[in-house]
Amino acid sequence: MRSGSKNSTGSSSGRVQLDRGGFVQSKASAEEIVAALQLEPNQTCGFVRVTYVSGLAVEANVLAPPFEAERAVGSALYFLVTPQAPVKLHRIMNDQLYHYYQGEALELLLLHDDGRSERLVIGPDILGGEQVQFLIPGGTFHTARVRGGSGWFLGGSTEWPGVVPLDVELGDVDELAASHPEVAEEIRKFSVAV
């Protein structure tokens, strides 16, 4: 390839390639992605940068609890997960939509209030059953890790209404294992990486 020419993905840097699902993948390290996107360590989701907070607000006492304070209509963020910086067991009160962008797939474990649990994979292999978007209902405890235990996952989360710090609650591993006995071992395995 000549200097300055573009490869098959349209990149002139040579730092991207197509993965098994046809998605463009970066050859960059997690550290390079964190720096390029200006991500910061986060208490629940590896590395994060809020990219959007709606300028539209819902007035106080219009929405039902726990959203009675005035708040933005929606918000969005990037998040990067590594084996050393997984998605810790937590919930937010808001509905949130996870999006896959690049990297390895993300194994997601959801713990519903009624005792049900759900496992799925957010990633590029659509024909293999992975999902590129997934809605996590507000108030659902969840945790996630990079599938295969190496590499990194870059995704996004869009939330309605917009998230404020009071919306976030860290989960108690022992309590949730007791209320979800069929996946108690999995809850503990996901939490070991934390």
PDB file of C-alpha atoms in Angstrom:
ATOM      1  CA  MET A   1       0.000   0.000   0.000  1.00  0.00           C
ATOM      2  CA  ARG A   2       1.404   3.401  -0.935  1.00  0.00           C
ATOM      3  CA  SER A   3       1.885   6.002   1.742  1.00  0.00           C
ATOM      4  CA  GLY A   4      -1.262   8.086   2.033  1.00  0.00           C
ATOM      5  CA  SER A   5      -3.457   5.548   0.247  1.00  0.00           C
ATOM      6  CA  LYS A   6      -6.483   4.068   1.959  1.00  0.00           C
ATOM      7  CA  ASN A   7      -6.962   0.417   2.889  1.00  0.00           C
ATOM      8  CA  SER A   8     -10.219  -1.509   2.313  1.00  0.00           C
ATOM      9  CA  THR A   9     -11.867   0.079   5.345  1.00  0.00           C
ATOM     10  CA  GLY A  10     -11.212   3.612   4.155  1.00  0.00           C
ATOM     11  CA  SER A  11      -8.575   4.228   6.844  1.00  0.00           C
ATOM     12  CA  SER A  12      -5.218   5.679   5.916  1.00  0.00           C
ATOM     13  CA  SER A  13      -3.689   4.775   9.288  1.00  0.00           C
ATOM     14  CA  GLY A  14      -3.579   1.008   8.753  1.00  0.00           C
ATOM     15  CA  ARG A  15      -4.760   0.628  12.368  1.00  0.00           C
ATOM     16  CA  VAL A  16      -8.129  -0.937  11.559  1.00  0.00           C
ATOM     17  CA  GLN A  17      -9.319  -4.227  10.095  1.00  0.00           C
ATOM     18  CA  LEU A  18     -12.637  -6.043   9.576  1.00  0.00           C
ATOM     19  CA  ASP A  19     -13.728  -8.577  12.206  1.00  0.00           C
ATOM     20  CA  ARG A  20     -15.723 -11.793  11.736  1.00  0.00           C
ATOM     21  CA  GLY A  21     -18.996  -9.844  11.556  1.00  0.00           C
ATOM     22  CA  GLY A  22     -17.720  -7.314   9.025  1.00  0.00           C
ATOM     23  CA  PHE A  23     -17.363  -4.568  11.651  1.00  0.00           C
ATOM     24  CA  VAL A  24     -14.312  -2.335  11.486  1.00  0.00           C
ATOM     25  CA  GLN A  25     -11.978  -3.200  14.356  1.00  0.00           C
ATOM     26  CA  SER A  26      -9.191  -1.106  15.770  1.00  0.00           C
ATOM     27  CA  LYS A  27      -5.738  -2.554  16.360  1.00  0.00           C
ATOM     28  CA  ALA A  28      -5.282   0.059  19.075  1.00  0.00           C
ATOM     29  CA  SER A  29      -4.744  -0.850  22.706  1.00  0.00           C
ATOM     30  CA  ALA A  30      -7.284  -0.065  25.414  1.00  0.00           C
ATOM     31  CA  GLU A  31      -4.972   2.673  26.657  1.00  0.00           C
ATOM     32  CA  GLU A  32      -4.878   4.299  23.205  1.00  0.00           C
ATOM     33  CA  ILE A  33      -8.690   4.243  22.935  1.00  0.00           C
ATOM     34  CA  VAL A  34      -9.053   5.658  26.472  1.00  0.00           C
ATOM     35  CA  ALA A  35      -6.689   8.503  25.560  1.00  0.00           C
ATOM     36  CA  ALA A  36      -8.221   9.176  22.114  1.00  0.00           C
ATOM     37  CA  LEU A  37     -11.778   9.363  23.492  1.00  0.00           C
ATOM     38  CA  GLN A  38     -10.724  11.108  26.724  1.00  0.00           C
ATOM     39  CA  LEU A  39     -12.334   8.423  28.890  1.00  0.00           C
ATOM     40  CA  GLU A  40     -11.995   8.547  32.674  1.00  0.00           C
ATOM     41  CA  PRO A  41     -12.076   5.719  35.264  1.00  0.00           C
ATOM     42  CA  ASN A  42     -15.646   5.143  36.459  1.00  0.00           C
ATOM     43  CA  GLN A  43     -17.064   3.552  39.620  1.00  0.00           C
ATOM     44  CA  THR A  44     -19.276   1.140  37.655  1.00  0.00           C
ATOM     45  CA  CYS A  45     -18.339   0.896  33.971  1.00  0.00           C
ATOM     46  CA  GLY A  46     -14.585   0.695  33.388  1.00  0.00           C
ATOM     47  CA  PHE A  47     -13.756   3.966  31.640  1.00  0.00           C
ATOM     48  CA  VAL A  48     -16.435   6.512  30.689  1.00  0.00           C
ATOM     49  CA  ARG A  49     -17.041   9.867  29.040  1.00  0.00           C
ATOM     50  CA  VAL A  50     -20.468  11.469  28.951  1.00  0.00           C
ATOM     51  CA  THR A  51     -20.972  12.595  25.355  1.00  0.00           C
ATOM     52  CA  TYR A  52     -24.467  14.082  25.533  1.00  0.00           C
ATOM     53  CA  VAL A  53     -26.879  15.559  28.039  1.00  0.00           C
ATOM     54  CA  SER A  54     -30.094  16.873  26.526  1.00  0.00           C
ATOM     55  CA  GLY A  55     -30.707  20.587  26.771  1.00  0.00           C
ATOM     56  CA  LEU A  56     -34.372  19.764  27.233  1.00  0.00           C
ATOM     57  CA  ALA A  57     -35.437  19.150  30.805  1.00  0.00           C
ATOM     58  CA  VAL A  58     -38.409  17.554  32.478  1.00  0.00           C
ATOM     59  CA  GLU A  59     -39.745  19.857  35.205  1.00  0.00           C
ATOM     60  CA  ALA A  60     -39.732  18.732  38.831  1.00  0.00           C
ATOM     61  CA  ASN A  61     -42.632  16.516  39.955  1.00  0.00           C
ATOM     62  CA  VAL A  62     -43.700  15.638  36.386  1.00  0.00           C
ATOM     63  CA  LEU A  63     -42.217  12.111  36.368  1.00  0.00           C
ATOM     64  CA  ALA A  64     -42.969   9.421  38.918  1.00  0.00           C
ATOM     65  CA  PRO A  65     -40.449   8.544  41.644  1.00  0.00           C
ATOM     66  CA  PRO A  66     -37.518   8.201  41.630  1.00  0.00           C
ATOM     67  CA  PHE A  67     -37.416  10.880  38.934  1.00  0.00           C
ATOM     68  CA  GLU A  68     -39.283  13.699  40.699  1.00  0.00           C
ATOM     69  CA  ALA A  69     -36.386  16.209  40.538  1.00  0.00           C
ATOM     70  CA  GLU A  70     -35.879  18.299  37.386  1.00  0.00           C
ATOM     71  CA  ARG A  71     -33.586  16.463  34.981  1.00  0.00           C
ATOM     72  CA  ALA A  72     -32.462  16.206  31.375  1.00  0.00           C
ATOM     73  CA  VAL A  73     -34.717  14.262  29.014  1.00  0.00           C
ATOM     74  CA  GLY A  74     -31.811  11.960  28.087  1.00  0.00           C
ATOM     75  CA  SER A  75     -28.066  11.380  28.240  1.00  0.00           C
ATOM     76  CA  ALA A  76     -25.437   9.283  26.475  1.00  0.00           C
ATOM     77  CA  LEU A  77     -21.904   8.090  27.129  1.00  0.00           C
ATOM     78  CA  TYR A  78     -19.019   6.019  25.805  1.00  0.00           C
ATOM     79  CA  PHE A  79     -17.708   3.220  27.999  1.00  0.00           C
ATOM     80  CA  LEU A  80     -14.688   0.952  27.636  1.00  0.00           C
ATOM     81  CA  VAL A  81     -14.403  -2.316  29.561  1.00  0.00           C
ATOM     82  CA  THR A  82     -11.297  -4.460  30.082  1.00  0.00           C
ATOM     83  CA  PRO A  83     -10.787  -7.610  32.182  1.00  0.00           C
ATOM     84  CA  GLN A  84      -9.221  -5.381  34.848  1.00  0.00           C
ATOM     85  CA  ALA A  85     -12.004  -2.764  34.589  1.00  0.00           C
ATOM     86  CA  PRO A  86     -15.308  -4.641  34.113  1.00  0.00           C
ATOM     87  CA  VAL A  87     -18.855  -3.405  34.519  1.00  0.00           C
ATOM     88  CA  LYS A  88     -19.350  -3.744  38.275  1.00  0.00           C
ATOM     89  CA  LEU A  89     -22.597  -5.084  39.709  1.00  0.00           C
ATOM     90  CA  HIS A  90     -24.926  -2.071  39.789  1.00  0.00           C
ATOM     91  CA  ARG A  91     -28.213  -0.653  38.600  1.00  0.00           C
ATOM     92  CA  ILE A  92     -29.413   2.693  37.436  1.00  0.00           C
ATOM     93  CA  MET A  93     -33.019   3.693  37.839  1.00  0.00           C
ATOM     94  CA  ASN A  94     -33.238   4.812  34.202  1.00  0.00           C
ATOM     95  CA  ASP A  95     -33.828   2.679  31.114  1.00  0.00           C
ATOM     96  CA  GLN A  96     -30.545   2.367  29.265  1.00  0.00           C
ATOM     97  CA  LEU A  97     -29.690   1.143  25.800  1.00  0.00           C
ATOM     98  CA  TYR A  98     -26.266  -0.486  25.382  1.00  0.00           C
ATOM     99  CA  HIS A  99     -24.589  -0.118  21.968  1.00  0.00           C
ATOM    100  CA  TYR A 100     -21.637  -2.113  20.582  1.00  0.00           C
ATOM    101  CA  TYR A 101     -18.941  -0.022  18.841  1.00  0.00           C
ATOM    102  CA  GLN A 102     -15.622  -1.929  18.692  1.00  0.00           C
ATOM    103  CA  GLY A 103     -13.515  -4.594  20.323  1.00  0.00           C
ATOM    104  CA  GLU A 104     -14.374  -7.903  21.894  1.00  0.00           C
ATOM    105  CA  ALA A 105     -17.883  -8.973  22.825  1.00  0.00           C
ATOM    106  CA  LEU A 106     -19.302  -8.149  26.265  1.00  0.00           C
ATOM    107  CA  GLU A 107     -21.002 -10.832  28.388  1.00  0.00           C
ATOM    108  CA  LEU A 108     -23.911  -9.246  30.247  1.00  0.00           C
ATOM    109  CA  LEU A 109     -25.715 -10.719  33.271  1.00  0.00           C
ATOM    110  CA  LEU A 110     -29.008  -9.101  34.295  1.00  0.00           C
ATOM    111  CA  LEU A 111     -30.739  -9.740  37.631  1.00  0.00           C
ATOM    112  CA  HIS A 112     -34.428  -8.853  37.529  1.00  0.00           C
ATOM    113  CA  ASP A 113     -36.412  -7.894  40.655  1.00  0.00           C
ATOM    114  CA  ASP A 114     -38.694 -10.931  40.299  1.00  0.00           C
ATOM    115  CA  GLY A 115     -35.750 -13.346  40.732  1.00  0.00           C
ATOM    116  CA  ARG A 116     -35.265 -14.035  37.019  1.00  0.00           C
ATOM    117  CA  SER A 117     -31.857 -13.650  35.444  1.00  0.00           C
ATOM    118  CA  GLU A 118     -30.796 -13.147  31.863  1.00  0.00           C
ATOM    119  CA  ARG A 119     -27.462 -13.661  30.096  1.00  0.00           C
ATOM    120  CA  LEU A 120     -26.625 -12.295  26.695  1.00  0.00           C
ATOM    121  CA  VAL A 121     -23.726 -11.054  24.641  1.00  0.00           C
ATOM    122  CA  ILE A 122     -23.311  -7.570  23.174  1.00  0.00           C
ATOM    123  CA  GLY A 123     -20.960  -7.821  20.225  1.00  0.00           C
ATOM    124  CA  PRO A 124     -20.378  -7.873  16.481  1.00  0.00           C
ATOM    125  CA  ASP A 125     -21.360 -11.463  15.639  1.00  0.00           C
ATOM    126  CA  ILE A 126     -25.011 -10.852  14.800  1.00  0.00           C
ATOM    127  CA  LEU A 127     -25.381 -14.179  12.953  1.00  0.00           C
ATOM    128  CA  GLY A 128     -23.884 -15.932  15.987  1.00  0.00           C
ATOM    129  CA  GLY A 129     -26.540 -14.501  18.307  1.00  0.00           C
ATOM    130  CA  GLU A 130     -24.700 -11.464  19.622  1.00  0.00           C
ATOM    131  CA  GLN A 131     -26.610  -8.199  19.819  1.00  0.00           C
ATOM    132  CA  VAL A 132     -25.344  -4.773  18.798  1.00  0.00           C
ATOM    133  CA  GLN A 133     -27.955  -3.038  20.974  1.00  0.00           C
ATOM    134  CA  PHE A 134     -29.765  -4.161  24.109  1.00  0.00           C
ATOM    135  CA  LEU A 135     -32.226  -2.369  26.397  1.00  0.00           C
ATOM    136  CA  ILE A 136     -31.617  -2.748  30.130  1.00  0.00           C
ATOM    137  CA  PRO A 137     -34.848  -1.839  31.947  1.00  0.00           C
ATOM    138  CA  GLY A 138     -34.470   0.802  34.645  1.00  0.00           C
ATOM    139  CA  GLY A 139     -33.807  -0.620  38.118  1.00  0.00           C
ATOM    140  CA  THR A 140     -32.247  -3.861  36.806  1.00  0.00           C
ATOM    141  CA  PHE A 141     -29.038  -4.933  38.503  1.00  0.00           C
ATOM    142  CA  HIS A 142     -26.425  -5.975  35.962  1.00  0.00           C
ATOM    143  CA  THR A 143     -22.746  -6.729  35.556  1.00  0.00           C
ATOM    144  CA  ALA A 144     -20.615  -7.448  32.521  1.00  0.00           C
ATOM    145  CA  ARG A 145     -17.170  -8.595  31.452  1.00  0.00           C
ATOM    146  CA  VAL A 146     -15.150  -8.884  28.274  1.00  0.00           C
ATOM    147  CA  ARG A 147     -15.888 -12.245  26.660  1.00  0.00           C
ATOM    148  CA  GLY A 148     -12.871 -14.519  26.613  1.00  0.00           C
ATOM    149  CA  GLY A 149     -11.099 -12.637  29.389  1.00  0.00           C
ATOM    150  CA  SER A 150      -8.796 -10.535  27.198  1.00  0.00           C
ATOM    151  CA  GLY A 151      -8.938  -7.474  24.981  1.00  0.00           C
ATOM    152  CA  TRP A 152     -11.402  -4.633  25.398  1.00  0.00           C
ATOM    153  CA  PHE A 153     -14.987  -3.675  24.603  1.00  0.00           C
ATOM    154  CA  LEU A 154     -15.994  -0.181  23.490  1.00  0.00           C
ATOM    155  CA  GLY A 155     -19.660   0.633  23.673  1.00  0.00           C
ATOM    156  CA  GLY A 156     -22.161   3.309  24.401  1.00  0.00           C
ATOM    157  CA  SER A 157     -25.122   3.751  26.683  1.00  0.00           C
ATOM    158  CA  THR A 158     -28.104   6.006  26.074  1.00  0.00           C
ATOM    159  CA  GLU A 159     -30.395   6.711  29.027  1.00  0.00           C
ATOM    160  CA  TRP A 160     -33.909   8.075  29.534  1.00  0.00           C
ATOM    161  CA  PRO A 161     -34.427  10.258  31.457  1.00  0.00           C
ATOM    162  CA  GLY A 162     -30.885  11.613  31.810  1.00  0.00           C
ATOM    163  CA  VAL A 163     -28.813  10.016  34.565  1.00  0.00           C
ATOM    164  CA  VAL A 164     -27.769  11.878  37.703  1.00  0.00           C
ATOM    165  CA  PRO A 165     -25.475  10.344  40.366  1.00  0.00           C
ATOM    166  CA  LEU A 166     -28.408   9.530  42.693  1.00  0.00           C
ATOM    167  CA  ASP A 167     -29.762   7.152  40.006  1.00  0.00           C
ATOM    168  CA  VAL A 168     -26.785   4.772  40.411  1.00  0.00           C
ATOM    169  CA  GLU A 169     -26.670   2.036  43.066  1.00  0.00           C
ATOM    170  CA  LEU A 170     -23.865  -0.505  43.527  1.00  0.00           C
ATOM    171  CA  GLY A 171     -25.116  -4.049  44.085  1.00  0.00           C
ATOM    172  CA  ASP A 172     -24.423  -6.258  47.087  1.00  0.00           C
ATOM    173  CA  VAL A 173     -23.037  -9.546  45.712  1.00  0.00           C
ATOM    174  CA  ASP A 174     -24.212 -11.674  48.671  1.00  0.00           C
ATOM    175  CA  GLU A 175     -27.742 -10.197  48.714  1.00  0.00           C
ATOM    176  CA  LEU A 176     -28.192 -10.616  44.972  1.00  0.00           C
ATOM    177  CA  ALA A 177     -26.734 -14.121  45.014  1.00  0.00           C
ATOM    178  CA  ALA A 178     -29.282 -15.031  47.720  1.00  0.00           C
ATOM    179  CA  SER A 179     -32.194 -13.567  45.727  1.00  0.00           C
ATOM    180  CA  HIS A 180     -30.986 -15.219  42.475  1.00  0.00           C
ATOM    181  CA  PRO A 181     -29.743 -18.650  43.687  1.00  0.00           C
ATOM    182  CA  GLU A 182     -29.782 -20.224  40.211  1.00  0.00           C
ATOM    183  CA  VAL A 183     -27.012 -17.826  39.098  1.00  0.00           C
ATOM    184  CA  ALA A 184     -25.328 -17.208  42.479  1.00  0.00           C
ATOM    185  CA  GLU A 185     -22.090 -18.784  41.263  1.00  0.00           C
ATOM    186  CA  GLU A 186     -22.131 -16.664  38.088  1.00  0.00           C
ATOM    187  CA  ILE A 187     -22.742 -13.483  40.110  1.00  0.00           C
ATOM    188  CA  ARG A 188     -19.682 -14.301  42.184  1.00  0.00           C
ATOM    189  CA  LYS A 189     -17.561 -15.167  39.097  1.00  0.00           C
ATOM    190  CA  PHE A 190     -18.449 -11.891  37.405  1.00  0.00           C
ATOM    191  CA  SER A 191     -17.607 -10.053  40.636  1.00  0.00           C
ATOM    192  CA  VAL A 192     -14.181 -11.716  41.061  1.00  0.00           C
ATOM    193  CA  ALA A 193     -12.721  -9.565  38.285  1.00  0.00           C
ATOM    194  CA  VAL A 194     -13.694  -6.414  40.182  1.00  0.00           C
TER     195      VAL A 194
END
